[in-house]
Amino acid sequence: MTMPHERTRAVLQTRDFLIKLSRDTSISEKIRHDAKFLLRHFPLKSDLEQAGLLEEQPERFGNLIGPIFSSSTEI
Protein backbone atom coordinates (compact mmCIF):
# COMPACT_ATOMS: atom_id res chain seq x y z
CA MET A 1 0.00 0.00 0.00
CA THR A 2 1.36 3.40 -0.96
CA MET A 3 1.61 5.81 1.95
CA PRO A 4 0.78 9.53 1.54
CA HIS A 5 4.44 10.60 1.92
CA GLU A 6 5.47 8.09 -0.77
CA ARG A 7 2.76 9.36 -3.13
CA THR A 8 3.83 12.95 -2.50
CA ARG A 9 7.47 12.06 -3.19
CA ALA A 10 6.50 10.26 -6.42
CA VAL A 11 4.55 13.28 -7.68
CA LEU A 12 7.48 15.60 -6.89
CA GLN A 13 9.94 13.26 -8.60
CA THR A 14 7.67 13.06 -11.64
CA ARG A 15 7.59 16.86 -11.81
CA ASP A 16 11.40 16.95 -11.70
CA PHE A 17 11.54 14.32 -14.45
CA LEU A 18 9.17 16.32 -16.67
CA ILE A 19 11.29 19.44 -16.13
CA LYS A 20 14.41 17.52 -17.20
CA LEU A 21 12.62 16.19 -20.27
CA SER A 22 11.37 19.65 -21.21
CA ARG A 23 14.95 21.01 -21.17
CA ASP A 24 16.81 18.09 -22.75
CA THR A 25 17.86 19.17 -26.24
CA SER A 26 19.04 15.65 -27.08
CA ILE A 27 15.44 14.43 -27.33
CA SER A 28 12.81 15.33 -29.88
CA GLU A 29 10.97 18.64 -29.83
CA LYS A 30 7.68 16.72 -29.60
CA ILE A 31 8.67 15.07 -26.30
CA ARG A 32 9.97 18.38 -24.91
CA HIS A 33 6.73 20.07 -25.96
CA ASP A 34 4.60 17.33 -24.38
CA ALA A 35 6.58 17.57 -21.11
CA LYS A 36 6.09 21.36 -21.03
CA PHE A 37 2.38 20.90 -21.75
CA LEU A 38 1.99 18.45 -18.85
CA LEU A 39 3.89 20.76 -16.50
CA ARG A 40 1.42 23.60 -17.12
CA HIS A 41 -1.08 22.03 -14.73
CA PHE A 42 1.20 19.83 -12.65
CA PRO A 43 1.19 20.66 -8.92
CA LEU A 44 4.07 22.59 -7.43
CA LYS A 45 5.77 21.45 -4.23
CA SER A 46 3.91 24.17 -2.35
CA ASP A 47 0.58 22.87 -3.74
CA LEU A 48 1.33 19.39 -2.45
CA GLU A 49 2.45 20.68 0.94
CA GLN A 50 -0.76 22.68 1.28
CA ALA A 51 -2.91 19.71 0.23
CA GLY A 52 -1.06 17.50 2.69
CA LEU A 53 -1.52 19.94 5.56
CA LEU A 54 -5.24 20.18 4.86
CA GLU A 55 -5.68 16.43 4.55
CA GLU A 56 -3.78 15.83 7.78
CA GLN A 57 -6.47 17.74 9.71
CA PRO A 58 -9.35 15.25 10.04
CA GLU A 59 -11.14 17.58 12.47
CA ARG A 60 -11.77 19.95 9.55
CA PHE A 61 -13.00 17.36 7.06
CA GLY A 62 -14.13 14.41 9.14
CA ASN A 63 -12.81 10.91 8.68
CA LEU A 64 -14.45 10.27 5.30
CA ILE A 65 -11.13 9.44 3.67
CA GLY A 66 -7.55 9.29 4.82
CA PRO A 67 -4.92 11.65 3.50
CA ILE A 68 -3.96 11.24 -0.14
CA PHE A 69 -0.91 13.51 0.03
CA SER A 70 1.44 14.38 2.85
CA SER A 71 2.98 17.67 3.90
CA SER A 72 6.31 15.80 3.94
CA THR A 73 8.11 13.29 1.75
CA GLU A 74 9.63 11.65 4.83
CA ILE A 75 8.10 9.15 7.25
PDB file of C-alpha atoms in Angstrom:
ATOM      1  CA  MET A   1       0.000   0.000   0.000  1.00  0.00           C
ATOM      2  CA  THR A   2       1.359   3.398  -0.961  1.00  0.00           C
ATOM      3  CA  MET A   3       1.609   5.807   1.946  1.00  0.00           C
ATOM      4  CA  PRO A   4       0.784   9.528   1.544  1.00  0.00           C
ATOM      5  CA  HIS A   5       4.435  10.600   1.920  1.00  0.00           C
ATOM      6  CA  GLU A   6       5.465   8.087  -0.775  1.00  0.00           C
ATOM      7  CA  ARG A   7       2.756   9.356  -3.131  1.00  0.00           C
ATOM      8  CA  THR A   8       3.834  12.948  -2.499  1.00  0.00           C
ATOM      9  CA  ARG A   9       7.470  12.062  -3.192  1.00  0.00           C
ATOM     10  CA  ALA A  10       6.498  10.261  -6.423  1.00  0.00           C
ATOM     11  CA  VAL A  11       4.554  13.284  -7.681  1.00  0.00           C
ATOM     12  CA  LEU A  12       7.482  15.603  -6.887  1.00  0.00           C
ATOM     13  CA  GLN A  13       9.942  13.259  -8.604  1.00  0.00           C
ATOM     14  CA  THR A  14       7.669  13.060 -11.636  1.00  0.00           C
ATOM     15  CA  ARG A  15       7.586  16.859 -11.811  1.00  0.00           C
ATOM     16  CA  ASP A  16      11.405  16.951 -11.696  1.00  0.00           C
ATOM     17  CA  PHE A  17      11.538  14.318 -14.449  1.00  0.00           C
ATOM     18  CA  LEU A  18       9.172  16.321 -16.665  1.00  0.00           C
ATOM     19  CA  ILE A  19      11.287  19.444 -16.131  1.00  0.00           C
ATOM     20  CA  LYS A  20      14.406  17.518 -17.196  1.00  0.00           C
ATOM     21  CA  LEU A  21      12.615  16.190 -20.269  1.00  0.00           C
ATOM     22  CA  SER A  22      11.371  19.652 -21.209  1.00  0.00           C
ATOM     23  CA  ARG A  23      14.953  21.013 -21.172  1.00  0.00           C
ATOM     24  CA  ASP A  24      16.811  18.088 -22.750  1.00  0.00           C
ATOM     25  CA  THR A  25      17.863  19.169 -26.235  1.00  0.00           C
ATOM     26  CA  SER A  26      19.044  15.648 -27.078  1.00  0.00           C
ATOM     27  CA  ILE A  27      15.440  14.426 -27.330  1.00  0.00           C
ATOM     28  CA  SER A  28      12.808  15.331 -29.884  1.00  0.00           C
ATOM     29  CA  GLU A  29      10.974  18.637 -29.829  1.00  0.00           C
ATOM     30  CA  LYS A  30       7.677  16.716 -29.600  1.00  0.00           C
ATOM     31  CA  ILE A  31       8.673  15.070 -26.299  1.00  0.00           C
ATOM     32  CA  ARG A  32       9.969  18.379 -24.907  1.00  0.00           C
ATOM     33  CA  HIS A  33       6.730  20.070 -25.959  1.00  0.00           C
ATOM     34  CA  ASP A  34       4.605  17.329 -24.376  1.00  0.00           C
ATOM     35  CA  ALA A  35       6.577  17.570 -21.110  1.00  0.00           C
ATOM     36  CA  LYS A  36       6.085  21.359 -21.034  1.00  0.00           C
ATOM     37  CA  PHE A  37       2.382  20.898 -21.753  1.00  0.00           C
ATOM     38  CA  LEU A  38       1.986  18.451 -18.853  1.00  0.00           C
ATOM     39  CA  LEU A  39       3.892  20.761 -16.503  1.00  0.00           C
ATOM     40  CA  ARG A  40       1.420  23.597 -17.120  1.00  0.00           C
ATOM     41  CA  HIS A  41      -1.077  22.029 -14.728  1.00  0.00           C
ATOM     42  CA  PHE A  42       1.200  19.829 -12.648  1.00  0.00           C
ATOM     43  CA  PRO A  43       1.185  20.656  -8.922  1.00  0.00           C
ATOM     44  CA  LEU A  44       4.073  22.591  -7.426  1.00  0.00           C
ATOM     45  CA  LYS A  45       5.770  21.445  -4.228  1.00  0.00           C
ATOM     46  CA  SER A  46       3.905  24.172  -2.353  1.00  0.00           C
ATOM     47  CA  ASP A  47       0.580  22.873  -3.744  1.00  0.00           C
ATOM     48  CA  LEU A  48       1.325  19.386  -2.448  1.00  0.00           C
ATOM     49  CA  GLU A  49       2.453  20.680   0.936  1.00  0.00           C
ATOM     50  CA  GLN A  50      -0.758  22.681   1.282  1.00  0.00           C
ATOM     51  CA  ALA A  51      -2.912  19.713   0.235  1.00  0.00           C
ATOM     52  CA  GLY A  52      -1.056  17.495   2.690  1.00  0.00           C
ATOM     53  CA  LEU A  53      -1.516  19.942   5.556  1.00  0.00           C
ATOM     54  CA  LEU A  54      -5.241  20.184   4.865  1.00  0.00           C
ATOM     55  CA  GLU A  55      -5.681  16.430   4.549  1.00  0.00           C
ATOM     56  CA  GLU A  56      -3.782  15.827   7.784  1.00  0.00           C
ATOM     57  CA  GLN A  57      -6.466  17.737   9.709  1.00  0.00           C
ATOM     58  CA  PRO A  58      -9.351  15.254  10.043  1.00  0.00           C
ATOM     59  CA  GLU A  59     -11.139  17.577  12.469  1.00  0.00           C
ATOM     60  CA  ARG A  60     -11.770  19.946   9.552  1.00  0.00           C
ATOM     61  CA  PHE A  61     -13.002  17.361   7.058  1.00  0.00           C
ATOM     62  CA  GLY A  62     -14.126  14.406   9.143  1.00  0.00           C
ATOM     63  CA  ASN A  63     -12.815  10.909   8.676  1.00  0.00           C
ATOM     64  CA  LEU A  64     -14.448  10.274   5.302  1.00  0.00           C
ATOM     65  CA  ILE A  65     -11.134   9.436   3.668  1.00  0.00           C
ATOM     66  CA  GLY A  66      -7.552   9.286   4.816  1.00  0.00           C
ATOM     67  CA  PRO A  67      -4.920  11.649   3.502  1.00  0.00           C
ATOM     68  CA  ILE A  68      -3.958  11.240  -0.143  1.00  0.00           C
ATOM     69  CA  PHE A  69      -0.915  13.513   0.032  1.00  0.00           C
ATOM     70  CA  SER A  70       1.445  14.379   2.854  1.00  0.00           C
ATOM     71  CA  SER A  71       2.984  17.671   3.898  1.00  0.00           C
ATOM     72  CA  SER A  72       6.313  15.801   3.937  1.00  0.00           C
ATOM     73  CA  THR A  73       8.106  13.289   1.754  1.00  0.00           C
ATOM     74  CA  GLU A  74       9.630  11.648   4.829  1.00  0.00           C
ATOM     75  CA  ILE A  75       8.098   9.149   7.245  1.00  0.00           C
TER      76      ILE A  75
END
